[in-house]
Amino acid sequence: MSCCGGALATSLALETLDPASALRAEELMRSGRANQDGTVQYVFSVPDISCGRCMATIETALAPLDGVVSARVNLTMRRVTVVLDAADRSPLVISDALERLGYGATPVDIGDLDDLGRQRESAGLLKALAVAGFAAGNIMLLSVSVWSGADAATRDLFHLVSALIALPTVAYSGQVFFRSAFGALRAGRLNMDVPISLAVVLALAMSVFESMTGGEEAYFDAAVTLLFFLLIGRYLDQRMRERARTAVIGLSRLAVKGASRVEDGELSYVPLDEVRPGMILRVAAGERVPVDGVVVRGTSDLDRSLVTGESAPFAASGGDRVEAGTLNLSGSIDIEALATAEHSFLADIIRMMEAAENGRGSYVRVADRMARIYAPAVHILAAVTFVGWLVATGGDWYAATYAAIAVLIITCPCALGLAVPVVHVIGAARLFENGILMK
């Protein structure tokens, strides 16, 4: 990934770190990918990214760092892509900066197809959704009895039973929102989960107060049902993110793990990242071409639909150029490698697809700018509503609090920040499925 001088500088830099930090820095550097212009690209998985304000906060914090060429946040995939200007730049400063902002960051090997983390996240959301739905249904049944004119003793009993159901439900099912909101507040910023969490907690607290003081109205059903519907949206959004990755994952699966090298008449296995230009590689029938090359021996039919879009086999013989990812259909051929795997045709296509995901068109940029000011605007509006109701009702804090909660709830803080970027990514994936690559 770097020249000898860069490797020496990196080694010297690592020696100045404590053992734990040095090990972490080395792990981060292994996840980077060298570009042809000498820069190095790193991708971090940041699960706590939830809105346009998160994107603005991260990009604004990373861009001024020494050595950073570009920093892009992909809201749909919850990934941060950073390009450093040289191979001897330690990506540890990026990881540390994200940690200081309150975001846990994990380096992503660009060639790694393991989506276990996304599967676990989906499973966790589904469990939280099931618990919230079950609790909402039962609390709603109790609320029907209360709203139907039950006497005071029955009403108070049902309120207490509802509280016993709602409190653990909100504590469990609301974790996805509470963790995100707490992380944002700890870093001194706001995101779109803050008003959601604030509204749910206030509604729950007011309802508990009503139940303990024998009040007539409690809104446990509203608090839990709100969580239920928010979790439906969050789960569907997560599933859509996974589907949006299908195109890139499908392309990545075309890359082989290694190649058969021909040297002095003998075959030996070579890991893909060790293939170098000039090596003679053998591609048997049914195998995919590992790197870009030129046929030096043998003839065969190749499926080059990935390159040309043409379904008819291509008859390849001596002197013909073949691209990484194309499928050898019939005979065995020997090719001379023309490029490494990371600079092959297939790698370029994957990079362009990832760029299409990370890039932002004019509509996405407008949505980002509006989403940045949305969360503060919601809190300001709720505060103004609270004060306004206090004045209008002569100091009735009870009515003013419920009015402020209503403002926090009825706003839709995620639609703008999520819908436009997701549509952008889904559009790029659908176009690719139809043979059109969007840069």
Short mmCIF file of C-alpha atoms in Angstrom, two decimals:
data_model
loop_
_atom_site.label_atom_id
_atom_site.label_comp_id
_atom_site.label_asym_id
_atom_site.label_seq_id
_atom_site.Cartn_x
_atom_site.Cartn_y
_atom_site.Cartn_z
CA MET A 1 0.00 0.00 0.00
CA SER A 2 2.99 2.30 0.41
CA CYS A 3 6.59 2.70 -0.64
CA CYS A 4 9.53 1.89 1.61
CA GLY A 5 9.83 5.49 2.81
CA GLY A 6 6.15 5.59 3.71
CA ALA A 7 6.42 2.26 5.49
CA LEU A 8 9.44 3.51 7.47
CA ALA A 9 7.61 6.71 8.46
CA THR A 10 4.61 4.67 9.52
CA SER A 11 6.78 2.34 11.62
CA LEU A 12 8.42 5.29 13.37
CA ALA A 13 5.01 6.84 14.05
CA LEU A 14 3.70 3.60 15.51
CA GLU A 15 6.70 3.33 17.82
CA THR A 16 5.69 6.59 19.52
CA LEU A 17 2.30 5.15 20.50
CA ASP A 18 1.48 2.96 23.47
CA PRO A 19 1.15 -0.76 22.58
CA ALA A 20 -2.67 -0.75 22.52
CA SER A 21 -2.87 2.35 20.33
CA ALA A 22 -0.12 1.05 18.03
CA LEU A 23 -1.98 -2.23 17.54
CA ARG A 24 -5.21 -0.35 16.85
CA ALA A 25 -3.46 1.97 14.38
CA GLU A 26 -1.94 -0.97 12.53
CA GLU A 27 -5.34 -2.64 12.30
CA LEU A 28 -6.86 0.55 10.90
CA MET A 29 -4.09 0.93 8.32
CA ARG A 30 -4.64 -2.62 7.08
CA SER A 31 -8.24 -1.72 6.27
CA GLY A 32 -7.18 1.10 3.93
CA ARG A 33 -7.06 0.94 0.16
CA ALA A 34 -4.40 2.72 -1.89
CA ASN A 35 -5.57 4.78 -4.84
CA GLN A 36 -3.62 5.39 -8.02
CA ASP A 37 -2.97 9.03 -7.12
CA GLY A 38 -1.15 8.06 -3.91
CA THR A 39 -4.03 8.77 -1.56
CA VAL A 40 -5.49 6.13 0.75
CA GLN A 41 -9.18 5.53 1.33
CA TYR A 42 -10.61 4.33 4.64
CA VAL A 43 -14.19 3.33 5.37
CA PHE A 44 -15.64 3.29 8.89
CA SER A 45 -18.92 1.76 9.96
CA VAL A 46 -20.70 4.20 12.30
CA PRO A 47 -24.04 2.68 13.40
CA ASP A 48 -25.08 5.75 15.44
CA ILE A 49 -25.47 8.01 12.37
CA SER A 50 -29.18 8.73 12.21
CA CYS A 51 -29.88 12.07 10.53
CA GLY A 52 -28.62 14.88 8.36
CA ARG A 53 -27.28 16.77 11.37
CA CYS A 54 -25.05 13.80 12.19
CA MET A 55 -23.67 13.99 8.66
CA ALA A 56 -22.93 17.70 8.94
CA THR A 57 -21.30 17.30 12.36
CA ILE A 58 -18.98 14.51 11.22
CA GLU A 59 -17.99 16.05 7.89
CA THR A 60 -17.36 19.45 9.48
CA ALA A 61 -15.17 17.90 12.19
CA LEU A 62 -13.12 15.64 9.90
CA ALA A 63 -12.53 17.96 6.93
CA PRO A 64 -10.03 20.32 8.69
CA LEU A 65 -7.90 17.48 10.10
CA ASP A 66 -4.32 17.35 8.86
CA GLY A 67 -3.96 15.06 5.85
CA VAL A 68 -7.68 14.67 5.11
CA VAL A 69 -8.41 15.10 1.39
CA SER A 70 -12.13 14.39 1.69
CA ALA A 71 -14.61 13.10 4.25
CA ARG A 72 -18.03 11.84 3.19
CA VAL A 73 -20.85 10.40 5.27
CA ASN A 74 -23.25 7.88 3.75
CA LEU A 75 -26.44 8.16 5.80
CA THR A 76 -28.11 5.22 4.09
CA MET A 77 -25.27 2.80 4.83
CA ARG A 78 -24.15 4.54 8.04
CA ARG A 79 -20.58 4.70 6.77
CA VAL A 80 -17.89 7.37 6.82
CA THR A 81 -15.45 7.39 3.90
CA VAL A 82 -12.22 9.33 4.44
CA VAL A 83 -9.41 9.86 1.94
CA LEU A 84 -5.97 10.67 3.39
CA ASP A 85 -3.27 12.33 1.32
CA ALA A 86 -0.51 9.77 1.94
CA ALA A 87 -0.02 6.16 2.93
CA ASP A 88 1.99 7.12 6.03
CA ARG A 89 -0.88 9.11 7.51
CA SER A 90 -2.31 7.28 10.49
CA PRO A 91 -6.10 6.82 10.31
CA LEU A 92 -6.12 6.68 14.10
CA VAL A 93 -6.81 10.44 14.21
CA ILE A 94 -10.02 9.84 12.24
CA SER A 95 -11.20 7.11 14.59
CA ASP A 96 -10.32 9.22 17.65
CA ALA A 97 -12.15 12.25 16.22
CA LEU A 98 -15.29 10.18 15.70
CA GLU A 99 -15.04 8.85 19.25
CA ARG A 100 -14.77 12.40 20.62
CA LEU A 101 -17.95 13.31 18.74
CA GLY A 102 -19.75 10.45 20.46
CA TYR A 103 -19.76 8.01 17.53
CA GLY A 104 -18.37 4.51 17.83
CA ALA A 105 -16.46 3.72 14.62
CA THR A 106 -15.32 0.36 13.29
CA PRO A 107 -12.99 0.07 10.28
CA VAL A 108 -14.52 -1.72 7.32
CA ASP A 109 -12.48 -3.90 4.99
CA ILE A 110 -13.83 -2.84 1.61
CA GLY A 111 -13.59 -6.37 0.32
CA ASP A 112 -15.29 -7.85 3.37
CA LEU A 113 -18.77 -9.12 2.60
CA ASP A 114 -19.69 -10.11 6.12
CA ASP A 115 -23.02 -8.47 6.89
CA LEU A 116 -23.46 -10.13 10.29
CA GLY A 117 -23.57 -6.75 12.04
CA ARG A 118 -26.44 -5.55 9.86
CA GLN A 119 -28.30 -8.80 10.47
CA ARG A 120 -27.92 -8.39 14.22
CA GLU A 121 -29.14 -4.81 14.04
CA SER A 122 -32.22 -5.90 12.07
CA ALA A 123 -32.90 -8.70 14.56
CA GLY A 124 -32.60 -6.28 17.48
CA LEU A 125 -35.00 -3.83 15.87
CA LEU A 126 -37.47 -6.62 15.15
CA LYS A 127 -37.41 -7.76 18.79
CA ALA A 128 -37.93 -4.21 20.03
CA LEU A 129 -40.76 -3.79 17.52
CA ALA A 130 -42.46 -7.00 18.69
CA VAL A 131 -42.25 -5.99 22.37
CA ALA A 132 -43.61 -2.50 21.65
CA GLY A 133 -46.46 -3.88 19.52
CA PHE A 134 -47.47 -6.44 22.16
CA ALA A 135 -47.40 -3.83 24.94
CA ALA A 136 -49.24 -1.22 22.86
CA GLY A 137 -52.07 -3.66 22.15
CA ASN A 138 -52.52 -4.59 25.80
CA ILE A 139 -52.33 -1.01 27.09
CA MET A 140 -54.85 0.01 24.44
CA LEU A 141 -57.29 -2.60 25.75
CA LEU A 142 -56.95 -1.18 29.26
CA SER A 143 -57.35 2.36 27.94
CA VAL A 144 -60.62 1.47 26.20
CA SER A 145 -62.08 0.57 29.58
CA VAL A 146 -60.84 3.81 31.12
CA TRP A 147 -62.13 6.02 28.31
CA SER A 148 -65.46 4.19 28.32
CA GLY A 149 -66.37 5.69 31.70
CA ALA A 150 -64.94 3.35 34.32
CA ASP A 151 -65.28 4.45 37.94
CA ALA A 152 -62.37 6.11 39.72
CA ALA A 153 -61.10 2.97 41.48
CA THR A 154 -61.08 0.93 38.26
CA ARG A 155 -59.48 3.80 36.36
CA ASP A 156 -56.66 4.16 38.90
CA LEU A 157 -56.04 0.40 38.89
CA PHE A 158 -55.88 0.24 35.08
CA HIS A 159 -53.55 3.24 35.02
CA LEU A 160 -51.16 1.47 37.41
CA VAL A 161 -51.31 -1.75 35.37
CA SER A 162 -50.63 0.26 32.22
CA ALA A 163 -47.64 1.87 33.94
CA LEU A 164 -46.25 -1.55 34.88
CA ILE A 165 -46.44 -2.57 31.21
CA ALA A 166 -45.28 0.71 29.69
CA LEU A 167 -42.20 1.44 31.83
CA PRO A 168 -40.18 -1.73 30.98
CA THR A 169 -41.41 -1.59 27.38
CA VAL A 170 -40.16 1.95 26.84
CA ALA A 171 -36.88 1.11 28.61
CA TYR A 172 -36.29 -1.84 26.24
CA SER A 173 -37.85 -0.84 22.94
CA GLY A 174 -36.76 2.78 23.14
CA GLN A 175 -33.05 1.98 23.52
CA VAL A 176 -32.31 2.57 19.85
CA PHE A 177 -33.55 6.16 20.17
CA PHE A 178 -32.26 6.82 23.69
CA ARG A 179 -28.70 5.67 22.94
CA SER A 180 -28.53 7.85 19.85
CA ALA A 181 -29.97 10.87 21.66
CA PHE A 182 -27.67 10.44 24.68
CA GLY A 183 -24.61 10.15 22.46
CA ALA A 184 -25.57 13.33 20.64
CA LEU A 185 -26.18 15.31 23.83
CA ARG A 186 -22.96 14.04 25.39
CA ALA A 187 -21.09 15.40 22.37
CA GLY A 188 -22.85 18.75 22.74
CA ARG A 189 -25.08 18.52 19.67
CA LEU A 190 -28.61 17.60 18.61
CA ASN A 191 -29.92 14.95 16.26
CA MET A 192 -33.39 13.87 15.22
CA ASP A 193 -33.64 11.19 17.92
CA VAL A 194 -33.45 13.84 20.67
CA PRO A 195 -36.99 15.21 20.15
CA ILE A 196 -38.34 11.67 19.80
CA SER A 197 -36.74 10.58 23.08
CA LEU A 198 -37.76 13.78 24.84
CA ALA A 199 -41.39 13.43 23.75
CA VAL A 200 -41.63 9.78 24.83
CA VAL A 201 -39.97 10.39 28.21
CA LEU A 202 -42.09 13.47 28.95
CA ALA A 203 -45.32 11.71 27.98
CA LEU A 204 -44.37 8.73 30.15
CA ALA A 205 -43.37 10.92 33.10
CA MET A 206 -46.59 12.94 32.94
CA SER A 207 -48.62 9.74 32.77
CA VAL A 208 -46.83 8.26 35.80
CA PHE A 209 -47.47 11.51 37.69
CA GLU A 210 -51.16 11.32 36.78
CA SER A 211 -51.38 7.70 37.91
CA MET A 212 -49.69 8.38 41.25
CA THR A 213 -51.89 11.41 42.01
CA GLY A 214 -55.20 9.86 40.93
CA GLY A 215 -55.51 11.95 37.78
CA GLU A 216 -58.11 11.19 35.14
CA GLU A 217 -55.83 11.21 32.10
CA ALA A 218 -52.77 9.11 31.37
CA TYR A 219 -51.11 8.57 28.02
CA PHE A 220 -49.22 5.31 28.38
CA ASP A 221 -50.98 4.04 25.27
CA ALA A 222 -49.83 7.05 23.26
CA ALA A 223 -46.19 6.78 24.40
CA VAL A 224 -45.88 3.07 23.66
CA THR A 225 -47.84 3.26 20.40
CA LEU A 226 -45.62 6.12 19.24
CA LEU A 227 -42.56 3.94 19.88
CA PHE A 228 -44.23 1.07 18.03
CA PHE A 229 -44.83 3.10 14.87
CA LEU A 230 -41.40 4.73 15.02
CA LEU A 231 -39.81 1.29 15.27
CA ILE A 232 -41.81 0.13 12.26
CA GLY A 233 -40.30 2.97 10.26
CA ARG A 234 -36.80 2.32 11.62
CA TYR A 235 -37.02 -1.41 10.84
CA LEU A 236 -38.30 -0.84 7.30
CA ASP A 237 -35.54 1.71 6.79
CA GLN A 238 -32.95 -0.83 7.94
CA ARG A 239 -34.31 -3.45 5.55
CA MET A 240 -34.20 -0.94 2.72
CA ARG A 241 -30.56 -0.17 3.52
CA GLU A 242 -29.73 -3.84 3.20
CA ARG A 243 -31.49 -4.06 -0.15
CA ALA A 244 -29.66 -0.97 -1.36
CA ARG A 245 -26.34 -2.77 -0.80
CA THR A 246 -27.37 -5.65 -3.07
CA ALA A 247 -25.73 -4.23 -6.20
CA VAL A 248 -22.33 -3.64 -4.58
CA ILE A 249 -22.44 -6.95 -2.71
CA GLY A 250 -23.34 -8.76 -5.94
CA LEU A 251 -20.36 -7.19 -7.68
CA SER A 252 -18.02 -7.98 -4.80
CA ARG A 253 -19.00 -11.63 -4.95
CA LEU A 254 -17.64 -11.78 -8.49
CA ALA A 255 -14.13 -11.24 -7.12
CA VAL A 256 -12.24 -14.47 -6.49
CA LYS A 257 -10.12 -15.02 -3.37
CA GLY A 258 -7.04 -16.17 -5.23
CA ALA A 259 -5.57 -17.30 -8.54
CA SER A 260 -3.61 -20.24 -9.99
CA ARG A 261 -0.14 -19.03 -10.95
CA VAL A 262 1.85 -20.79 -13.67
CA GLU A 263 5.58 -20.73 -12.95
CA ASP A 264 8.17 -23.05 -14.50
CA GLY A 265 5.39 -25.32 -15.69
CA GLU A 266 3.92 -25.77 -12.20
CA LEU A 267 0.72 -24.40 -10.68
CA SER A 268 0.63 -22.67 -7.31
CA TYR A 269 -2.10 -20.83 -5.44
CA VAL A 270 -1.62 -17.09 -4.98
CA PRO A 271 -3.91 -14.91 -2.80
CA LEU A 272 -5.61 -12.25 -4.88
CA ASP A 273 -3.90 -9.34 -3.13
CA GLU A 274 -0.49 -10.84 -3.99
CA VAL A 275 -1.12 -10.99 -7.74
CA ARG A 276 1.22 -8.62 -9.58
CA PRO A 277 1.42 -7.44 -13.21
CA GLY A 278 3.42 -9.85 -15.36
CA MET A 279 2.36 -13.01 -13.54
CA ILE A 280 0.98 -15.83 -15.70
CA LEU A 281 -2.33 -17.06 -14.31
CA ARG A 282 -4.42 -20.05 -15.36
CA VAL A 283 -8.19 -19.69 -15.52
CA ALA A 284 -10.02 -23.01 -15.79
CA ALA A 285 -13.50 -23.50 -17.22
CA GLY A 286 -16.14 -22.28 -14.78
CA GLU A 287 -13.77 -19.88 -13.01
CA ARG A 288 -13.81 -16.11 -13.08
CA VAL A 289 -10.89 -14.06 -14.32
CA PRO A 290 -9.09 -12.79 -11.18
CA VAL A 291 -7.49 -9.61 -12.59
CA ASP A 292 -7.32 -7.73 -15.86
CA GLY A 293 -5.02 -9.48 -18.30
CA VAL A 294 -4.27 -10.61 -21.82
CA VAL A 295 -4.62 -14.18 -23.09
CA VAL A 296 -1.23 -15.76 -23.82
CA ARG A 297 -2.25 -19.41 -24.26
CA GLY A 298 -5.45 -21.29 -25.03
CA THR A 299 -8.88 -20.38 -26.35
CA SER A 300 -12.22 -20.25 -24.61
CA ASP A 301 -15.64 -18.65 -24.57
CA LEU A 302 -16.09 -15.91 -21.97
CA ASP A 303 -19.19 -14.36 -20.49
CA ARG A 304 -18.38 -10.63 -20.74
CA SER A 305 -21.91 -9.38 -20.05
CA LEU A 306 -20.56 -7.49 -17.03
CA VAL A 307 -18.39 -5.44 -19.40
CA THR A 308 -20.43 -5.14 -22.59
CA GLY A 309 -23.98 -6.02 -21.54
CA GLU A 310 -23.99 -8.58 -24.35
CA SER A 311 -25.27 -12.03 -23.36
CA ALA A 312 -23.60 -13.86 -26.28
CA PRO A 313 -20.29 -15.55 -25.32
CA PHE A 314 -17.06 -13.92 -26.47
CA ALA A 315 -14.49 -16.17 -28.16
CA ALA A 316 -11.17 -15.31 -26.52
CA SER A 317 -7.81 -16.38 -27.91
CA GLY A 318 -4.18 -15.29 -27.83
CA GLY A 319 -3.74 -11.52 -27.56
CA ASP A 320 -7.31 -10.77 -26.44
CA ARG A 321 -7.76 -8.62 -23.36
CA VAL A 322 -9.93 -10.01 -20.55
CA GLU A 323 -11.33 -8.16 -17.55
CA ALA A 324 -11.58 -9.18 -13.91
CA GLY A 325 -14.95 -10.70 -13.05
CA THR A 326 -15.66 -12.17 -16.49
CA LEU A 327 -16.62 -15.85 -16.45
CA ASN A 328 -14.67 -18.51 -18.36
CA LEU A 329 -17.28 -20.78 -19.93
CA SER A 330 -15.41 -23.54 -21.77
CA GLY A 331 -11.66 -24.16 -22.14
CA SER A 332 -8.69 -23.40 -19.93
CA ILE A 333 -6.67 -20.26 -20.71
CA ASP A 334 -3.48 -18.70 -19.42
CA ILE A 335 -3.43 -14.93 -19.03
CA GLU A 336 -0.72 -12.42 -18.23
CA ALA A 337 -1.82 -10.10 -15.43
CA LEU A 338 -1.87 -6.44 -16.44
CA ALA A 339 -2.90 -4.94 -13.10
CA THR A 340 -3.34 -5.75 -9.45
CA ALA A 341 -6.76 -6.68 -8.10
CA GLU A 342 -7.37 -3.25 -6.55
CA HIS A 343 -6.74 -1.56 -9.91
CA SER A 344 -8.76 -3.99 -12.01
CA PHE A 345 -11.90 -3.34 -14.02
CA LEU A 346 -14.09 -5.01 -11.38
CA ALA A 347 -12.58 -2.94 -8.57
CA ASP A 348 -13.18 0.23 -10.60
CA ILE A 349 -16.84 -0.69 -11.09
CA ILE A 350 -17.26 -1.37 -7.36
CA ARG A 351 -15.62 1.96 -6.55
CA MET A 352 -17.95 3.79 -8.92
CA MET A 353 -20.97 2.11 -7.34
CA GLU A 354 -19.75 3.11 -3.89
CA ALA A 355 -19.14 6.64 -5.17
CA ALA A 356 -22.72 6.72 -6.45
CA GLU A 357 -23.87 5.75 -2.94
CA ASN A 358 -21.65 8.27 -1.20
CA GLY A 359 -22.12 11.08 -3.71
CA ARG A 360 -24.86 13.59 -3.23
CA GLY A 361 -26.93 15.27 -5.88
CA SER A 362 -28.54 18.68 -5.59
CA TYR A 363 -31.74 17.35 -4.02
CA VAL A 364 -29.79 15.36 -1.43
CA ARG A 365 -27.69 18.43 -0.54
CA VAL A 366 -30.84 20.53 -0.09
CA ALA A 367 -32.30 17.85 2.17
CA ASP A 368 -29.04 17.75 4.16
CA ARG A 369 -29.08 21.51 4.74
CA MET A 370 -32.70 21.47 5.84
CA ALA A 371 -32.15 18.46 8.11
CA ARG A 372 -29.28 20.24 9.89
CA ILE A 373 -31.52 23.02 11.15
CA TYR A 374 -34.56 20.81 11.70
CA ALA A 375 -33.74 19.38 15.15
CA PRO A 376 -32.88 22.76 16.73
CA ALA A 377 -35.96 24.30 15.12
CA VAL A 378 -38.22 21.60 16.60
CA HIS A 379 -36.91 22.23 20.12
CA ILE A 380 -37.22 25.99 19.75
CA LEU A 381 -40.79 25.60 18.49
CA ALA A 382 -41.66 23.29 21.40
CA ALA A 383 -40.18 25.78 23.89
CA VAL A 384 -42.12 28.67 22.32
CA THR A 385 -45.29 26.57 22.47
CA PHE A 386 -44.71 25.81 26.15
CA VAL A 387 -44.18 29.47 27.03
CA GLY A 388 -47.11 30.56 24.87
CA TRP A 389 -49.48 28.15 26.57
CA LEU A 390 -48.24 29.23 29.99
CA VAL A 391 -49.10 32.82 29.15
CA ALA A 392 -52.40 31.98 27.47
CA THR A 393 -53.64 29.73 30.29
CA GLY A 394 -52.44 31.88 33.16
CA GLY A 395 -49.64 29.57 34.29
CA ASP A 396 -51.19 26.16 33.63
CA TRP A 397 -47.91 24.21 33.27
CA TYR A 398 -49.84 20.96 32.89
CA ALA A 399 -51.57 22.04 29.67
CA ALA A 400 -48.41 23.80 28.45
CA THR A 401 -46.34 20.63 28.89
CA TYR A 402 -48.80 18.50 26.92
CA ALA A 403 -48.87 21.11 24.15
CA ALA A 404 -45.06 21.04 23.93
CA ILE A 405 -45.07 17.23 23.86
CA ALA A 406 -47.58 17.34 21.01
CA VAL A 407 -45.27 19.61 19.01
CA LEU A 408 -42.38 17.19 19.49
CA ILE A 409 -44.49 14.19 18.48
CA ILE A 410 -46.45 15.45 15.48
CA THR A 411 -43.32 16.61 13.66
CA CYS A 412 -41.76 13.96 11.45
CA PRO A 413 -38.04 14.35 12.09
CA CYS A 414 -36.76 11.46 10.00
CA ALA A 415 -38.69 11.69 6.73
CA LEU A 416 -36.68 14.50 5.15
CA GLY A 417 -33.27 13.39 6.34
CA LEU A 418 -33.73 9.73 5.35
CA ALA A 419 -36.04 9.62 2.35
CA VAL A 420 -33.99 11.63 -0.14
CA PRO A 421 -30.63 9.84 0.43
CA VAL A 422 -32.32 6.43 0.39
CA VAL A 423 -34.07 7.22 -2.90
CA HIS A 424 -30.69 8.27 -4.33
CA VAL A 425 -29.07 4.95 -3.38
CA ILE A 426 -32.03 2.81 -4.43
CA GLY A 427 -32.08 4.61 -7.78
CA ALA A 428 -28.39 3.86 -8.37
CA ALA A 429 -28.95 0.19 -7.52
CA ARG A 430 -31.98 -0.13 -9.80
CA LEU A 431 -30.15 1.53 -12.68
CA PHE A 432 -27.24 -0.87 -12.24
CA GLU A 433 -29.61 -3.84 -12.33
CA ASN A 434 -30.72 -2.59 -15.73
CA GLY A 435 -27.18 -2.19 -17.02
CA ILE A 436 -26.81 1.55 -16.37
CA LEU A 437 -23.99 2.74 -14.11
CA MET A 438 -24.60 6.09 -12.41
CA LYS A 439 -21.41 7.98 -11.50
#
